[in-house]
Coordinates of C-alpha atoms in Angstrom, one line a residue:
Q15 CA 0.0 0.0 0.0
L16 CA 2.7 2.5 1.0
I17 CA 4.8 1.6 -2.1
A18 CA 1.8 2.3 -4.4
S19 CA 0.9 5.6 -2.7
L20 CA 4.5 6.8 -2.6
S21 CA 4.9 5.9 -6.2
A22 CA 1.8 8.0 -7.0
E23 CA 3.3 10.9 -5.1
L24 CA 6.5 10.8 -7.0
I25 CA 4.6 10.9 -10.3
S26 CA 2.3 13.7 -9.2
H27 CA 5.3 15.8 -8.1
S28 CA 7.1 15.2 -11.5
L29 CA 10.0 13.5 -9.8
C30 CA 10.2 10.4 -11.9
E31 CA 10.3 9.9 -15.7
S32 CA 8.1 6.8 -15.7
I33 CA 5.7 4.8 -13.5
D34 CA 8.3 2.0 -13.5
E35 CA 11.0 4.3 -12.1
A36 CA 8.6 5.7 -9.5
S37 CA 7.6 2.2 -8.4
S38 CA 11.3 1.1 -8.2
I39 CA 12.3 4.1 -6.1
A40 CA 9.3 3.7 -3.8
D41 CA 10.0 0.0 -3.4
A42 CA 13.7 0.7 -2.6
I43 CA 12.8 3.4 -0.1
V44 CA 10.0 1.5 1.7
S45 CA 12.2 -1.6 1.9
E46 CA 14.7 0.3 4.0
C47 CA 12.1 1.4 6.5
S48 CA 11.6 -1.5 8.8
T49 CA 9.6 0.4 11.5
T50 CA 5.8 0.6 11.8
C51 CA 5.7 3.9 13.6
N52 CA 4.3 6.6 11.3
D53 CA 6.6 9.3 12.6
A54 CA 9.7 7.1 12.1
I55 CA 8.4 6.1 8.7
V56 CA 8.0 9.8 7.7
E57 CA 11.5 10.6 8.9
G58 CA 13.1 7.6 7.1
V59 CA 11.2 8.1 3.9
S60 CA 11.8 11.8 3.8
N61 CA 15.6 11.3 4.5
L62 CA 15.8 8.8 1.6
L63 CA 13.7 11.0 -0.7
T64 CA 16.2 14.0 -0.2
E65 CA 19.0 11.5 -0.9
Y66 CA 17.5 10.3 -4.2
F67 CA 16.3 13.7 -5.3
E68 CA 18.9 16.0 -3.7
E69 CA 18.7 18.6 -6.5
Q70 CA 15.0 18.6 -6.7
L71 CA 13.6 18.4 -3.1
T72 CA 14.1 20.2 0.1
H73 CA 13.7 18.2 3.3
P74 CA 10.4 19.9 4.2
Q75 CA 9.0 19.0 0.8
A76 CA 10.1 15.4 1.3
I77 CA 8.4 15.3 4.6
D78 CA 5.1 16.5 3.0
I79 CA 5.4 13.9 0.3
A80 CA 6.1 11.1 2.9
R81 CA 3.1 12.3 5.1
S82 CA 0.8 12.4 2.0
A83 CA 1.8 8.9 1.0
L84 CA 0.9 7.7 4.5
G85 CA -2.5 9.5 4.3
L86 CA -1.4 12.0 7.0
S87 CA -2.1 15.7 6.9
P88 CA 0.8 18.2 6.8
P89 CA 2.1 19.2 10.2
P90 CA 0.5 22.4 11.5
A91 CA 3.7 24.4 11.3
S92 CA 4.5 23.3 7.8
H93 CA 4.1 25.9 5.1
H94 CA 3.4 23.3 2.5
E95 CA 5.8 23.6 -0.4
T96 CA 5.4 22.0 -3.7
V97 CA 8.2 21.1 -6.1
S98 CA 7.0 23.6 -8.6
S99 CA 6.2 26.4 -6.1
D100 CA 8.2 29.0 -8.0
M101 CA 6.1 28.5 -11.2
N102 CA 3.4 30.9 -12.2
D103 CA 0.0 29.6 -13.2
A104 CA 0.8 29.6 -16.9
D105 CA 3.9 27.6 -16.4
A106 CA 2.1 25.1 -14.2
H107 CA -0.6 24.7 -16.7
D108 CA 1.9 23.9 -19.4
L109 CA 3.8 21.5 -17.2
D110 CA 0.5 19.7 -16.3
E111 CA -0.1 19.2 -20.1
H112 CA 3.4 17.9 -20.6
N113 CA 3.2 15.6 -17.7
S114 CA -0.3 14.2 -18.3
S115 CA 1.2 11.0 -19.6
D116 CA 4.8 11.1 -18.3
A117 CA 6.6 12.6 -15.4
E118 CA 9.7 14.4 -16.6
D119 CA 10.1 18.0 -17.8
Y120 CA 11.2 18.7 -21.3
I121 CA 14.7 20.1 -21.4
G122 CA 14.5 21.9 -24.7
K123 CA 14.4 21.2 -28.4
G124 CA 17.2 19.3 -30.2
E125 CA 18.1 16.1 -31.9
C126 CA 17.1 12.9 -30.2
E127 CA 20.2 10.7 -29.8
L128 CA 18.3 7.6 -30.8
C129 CA 15.9 8.5 -33.6
E130 CA 17.8 11.7 -34.7
R131 CA 14.6 13.7 -35.1
E132 CA 14.6 17.4 -34.2
I133 CA 12.1 17.4 -31.4
K134 CA 11.5 18.2 -27.7
L135 CA 13.8 16.3 -25.6
T136 CA 14.0 14.7 -22.2
R137 CA 17.1 13.6 -20.2
H138 CA 17.6 9.9 -19.9
H139 CA 20.0 8.6 -17.2
L140 CA 21.9 5.9 -18.9
I141 CA 22.6 4.3 -15.5
P142 CA 19.1 5.0 -13.8
K143 CA 19.2 6.8 -10.5
T144 CA 17.3 3.9 -8.8
T145 CA 20.3 1.6 -9.4
H146 CA 23.0 4.0 -8.2
K147 CA 23.2 2.7 -4.7
K148 CA 23.7 -0.9 -5.9
I149 CA 26.0 0.1 -8.7
L150 CA 28.2 2.1 -6.3
Q151 CA 28.4 -0.9 -4.0
K152 CA 29.5 -3.0 -6.9
I153 CA 32.1 -0.4 -8.0
Q154 CA 33.5 -0.3 -4.5
I155 CA 33.9 -4.1 -4.4
A156 CA 35.5 -4.1 -7.9
A157 CA 37.9 -1.3 -6.9
D158 CA 39.0 -3.3 -3.8
A159 CA 39.5 -6.4 -6.0
I160 CA 41.6 -4.3 -8.5
S161 CA 43.7 -3.0 -5.6
Q162 CA 44.5 -6.6 -4.8
N163 CA 45.4 -7.3 -8.5
N164 CA 42.3 -9.3 -9.0
R165 CA 40.7 -7.8 -12.1
N166 CA 38.9 -11.0 -12.9
K167 CA 36.9 -10.7 -9.7
A168 CA 36.2 -7.0 -10.5
R169 CA 34.9 -8.0 -14.0
I170 CA 32.7 -10.7 -12.5
V171 CA 31.2 -8.3 -9.9
L172 CA 30.4 -5.6 -12.5
G173 CA 29.7 -7.8 -15.5
D174 CA 31.6 -7.6 -18.7
S175 CA 29.6 -4.8 -20.2
L176 CA 29.7 -2.4 -17.3
F177 CA 33.4 -3.3 -16.5
D178 CA 34.5 -2.3 -20.0
E179 CA 32.4 0.8 -19.9
L180 CA 33.7 2.3 -16.7
P181 CA 36.8 4.6 -16.9
E182 CA 39.9 3.2 -15.3
R183 CA 39.9 6.2 -12.9
I184 CA 36.6 5.2 -11.5
L185 CA 37.8 1.7 -10.8
T186 CA 41.0 2.9 -9.1
D187 CA 39.3 5.8 -7.2
P188 CA 35.7 5.0 -6.6
S189 CA 35.1 8.2 -4.7
A190 CA 34.3 9.9 -8.0
A191 CA 31.9 7.3 -9.1
K192 CA 28.7 9.0 -7.6
W193 CA 29.3 12.1 -9.8
Y194 CA 30.2 10.0 -12.8
L195 CA 26.9 8.1 -12.6
K196 CA 24.9 11.3 -12.2
G197 CA 26.5 12.8 -15.2
K198 CA 26.0 9.8 -17.6
T199 CA 23.0 10.9 -19.5
C200 CA 21.7 11.3 -23.0
D201 CA 18.9 13.4 -24.6
L202 CA 16.0 11.5 -26.0
C203 CA 12.5 12.4 -27.3
R204 CA 9.6 11.3 -25.1
P205 CA 8.6 8.3 -27.4
C206 CA 12.1 6.9 -27.5
H207 CA 12.6 7.5 -23.8
S208 CA 9.4 5.7 -22.9
Q209 CA 10.2 2.8 -25.2
V210 CA 13.6 2.3 -23.6
H211 CA 12.0 2.0 -20.2
T212 CA 9.2 -0.2 -21.5
L213 CA 11.6 -2.7 -23.0
H214 CA 14.1 -2.9 -20.1
D215 CA 14.0 -2.6 -16.3
E216 CA 16.2 -0.2 -14.5
M217 CA 19.0 -2.7 -13.6
E218 CA 19.1 -4.1 -17.2
L219 CA 19.7 -0.6 -18.4
A220 CA 22.4 0.1 -15.9
E221 CA 24.3 -3.2 -16.5
S222 CA 23.8 -3.7 -20.2
F223 CA 22.5 -0.6 -21.9
H224 CA 24.6 2.2 -20.4
S225 CA 25.5 4.1 -23.6
V226 CA 23.6 5.3 -26.6
D227 CA 25.6 2.8 -28.7
K228 CA 24.6 0.0 -26.3
L229 CA 20.9 1.1 -26.6
L230 CA 21.1 1.0 -30.4
E231 CA 22.5 -2.6 -30.3
D232 CA 19.1 -3.7 -29.0
E233 CA 17.1 -4.7 -32.1
D234 CA 13.8 -3.6 -30.6
I235 CA 15.1 -0.1 -29.7
L236 CA 16.9 0.3 -33.1
S237 CA 13.7 -0.8 -34.9
F238 CA 11.6 1.7 -32.9
A239 CA 14.1 4.5 -33.5
R240 CA 14.1 3.9 -37.2
W241 CA 10.3 3.7 -37.3

């Protein structure tokens, strides 16, 4: 129940690019909250929300989202903020129209990196944000293995595709991995973006389809982009 309601909140606040991503994030967050006390759940969920969406949410906003997901009213002292509180009515109306069927703002017009059409674009995280925690753990294990001259173990941990994709500097100094993952994006039109997430789950994208070239190696994605 909480996963479904939190997922709905993430979509309604335009924090996720797809319902699959919202569900994945909600599931990951709820699974880390073992308590049954509402106040503790609110605190745990809000802390994790600000970790996942550090550039988009303030902690008070995260608290309000967590409370709403639990069916609780905002605390009396809270001046309820929304993610788009700085928008004027016209901007909000436009965003509502854009987000009626998806949950990510358009970033501007340009060439889609898959279908190559000149069109409005959205930003796709080649290694989805929902997988960062797990991928960072794998990178750390791989880096430890490399420091012990065991590259074979590092390759097994990361998988051949991701091992070959990661720069050597990340494997020797994993402290920079978080920023590398965040910056690994491409610009896609909404139809291509939605198709990518329809065809593959988040971890598949992270481990096997973490570049535009890798995405285009998938026959279904290539066929869709050509169409």
